[in-house]
Amino acid sequence: MEGLAMLRQLIGQLQELVEVYGSHPHYHLQQHHHLHLQPSLQFQLPLLNHHSQQQHQQHQHPRWCPINVDEGSPDDYYSFMMAAGKSGSLKMLEPCKPPLTKRSRKERTRGKSSGTTNTTEPMEQHIWKDFPEDLYEAVIARLPIATFFRFRTVCRKWNSLLDSESFSQHCAEVPQATPWFYTITHENVNSGAMYDPSLKKWHHPTISSLPTKLIVLPVASAGGLVCFLDIGNRNFYVCNPLNQSFKELPARSVKVWSRVAVGMTLNGSSTSEGYKILWVGCDGEYEVYDSMRNSWIRPGIMPSSVKLPLSLNFRSQAVSIDDTLYFMRSDPEGIVSYDMVTGIWKQFIIPTPLHLTDHTLAECGGRIMLVGLLTKNAATCVCIWELQKMTLLWKEVDRMPNIWCLEFYGKHVRMTCLGNKGLLMLSLRSRQMNRLVTYNVSSREWLKVPGCMVPHGRKRQWIACGTAFYPCLTAVA
């Protein structure tokens, strides 16, 4: 009986190991061993024997068969254990070795990763030395912007890719990514902060060529280039914030020191084909800069069909769709447009929705959008409208989530649109708060933007103004 008790204890330990580790002891059922199974399993014995033989032929492990230890004699169990031990399919626990312990998930993951690392084969020099250079450039052109700048530190050859014409062609073939935002902070207007919405990360570039004694503000963008205008409305500058390509535009022929609206378009698919910049004042004066000629031209005068003064809404940046620029005006309410190819001005009378403030134009996929603050009584909400081409009326298409709008209740909120190219960045501020949010016009997704912190510090910077631009590594001013 003492031997039977020890056998019961051993089988109990084996069953615990099966439950913990999921690996079953391996043994073959022998027809000549008279095992006493549970009553519910006695009639299944022939099936189990047959199934075990099939699995043995396929080099698979048979199923674990529960054994009723309460019935049968010790000799039956000893004969069964001895037969299994001789076949080598059942491994007995050695008394000198400690019992197995279950590894944690972290240890199992570390083991898998280390095993994968050990099996990684080194790159063969004789194979990769003849890898085509154009394929290198094609792959690198499709890397995220932040990854590319880390790759530039690998070798001088990769660092010189920005000046390569073939690399510029590969970059032009890559579809436009999500726009970035170049913003100016209240603390230092000459030190911009760029926001990458794909990584939700702020960058702090230093454009050394920008004048330090003047306040310059980003007013337009096209093809990866950002157009700056000094606060005195005298001088224009064009720069690529990524590669520091910079140009100061020649002086304008028309001396207009009043506030102007600015728009920018490309002559083709990239800046290599040139770009144009238009400025227009409320009195109807305007000029166009052509980068291919590096000069300002005055195409003509404002047609009589456009009512003067324009009463431009300077809170709203211009919207560019193909070769046409759209500006918002307030008296009469509507939009004026200018075709940069034909030089034709048009005017559209479009009443704005009621109770609307701080509204600005935006665009997405050729559609003209309107974003603004809708305030009624003490409630304030950010709303999005789309211009209906047939009726020339604004149709509301979305609103900020109500739970976000509750934060504005009873507060005097002001809004500034920092980018209007498919992905909008909105600055919402009052005496008690300062919030940055993005809105994706296509997916109708609202996201909060992390605070812009001072580099190597903890102080949050307040965003004054900004513009959206499509990041391009090779765009030249």
Coordinates of C-alpha atoms in Angstrom, one line a residue, residues 262-265 316-321 324-327 360-364 367-369 420-421:
V262 CA -0.6 86.3 -49.8
G263 CA -1.0 83.1 -51.8
M264 CA 1.5 80.7 -53.3
T265 CA 1.3 78.1 -56.1
S316 CA -8.0 83.5 -43.1
Q317 CA -5.0 82.3 -45.2
A318 CA -5.4 81.9 -48.9
V319 CA -6.5 78.5 -50.3
S320 CA -4.8 77.1 -53.4
I321 CA -6.5 74.5 -55.7
T324 CA -6.2 79.2 -58.5
L325 CA -6.0 81.1 -55.2
Y326 CA -9.1 81.8 -53.1
F327 CA -9.3 84.7 -50.6
T360 CA -11.2 80.8 -42.1
L361 CA -11.0 79.0 -45.5
A362 CA -9.6 75.5 -45.9
E363 CA -9.4 72.9 -48.7
C364 CA -9.3 69.2 -49.0
R367 CA -13.2 71.1 -52.0
I368 CA -13.4 74.5 -50.4
M369 CA -14.1 74.2 -46.7
N420 CA -5.7 74.6 -44.0
K421 CA -4.4 71.9 -46.3

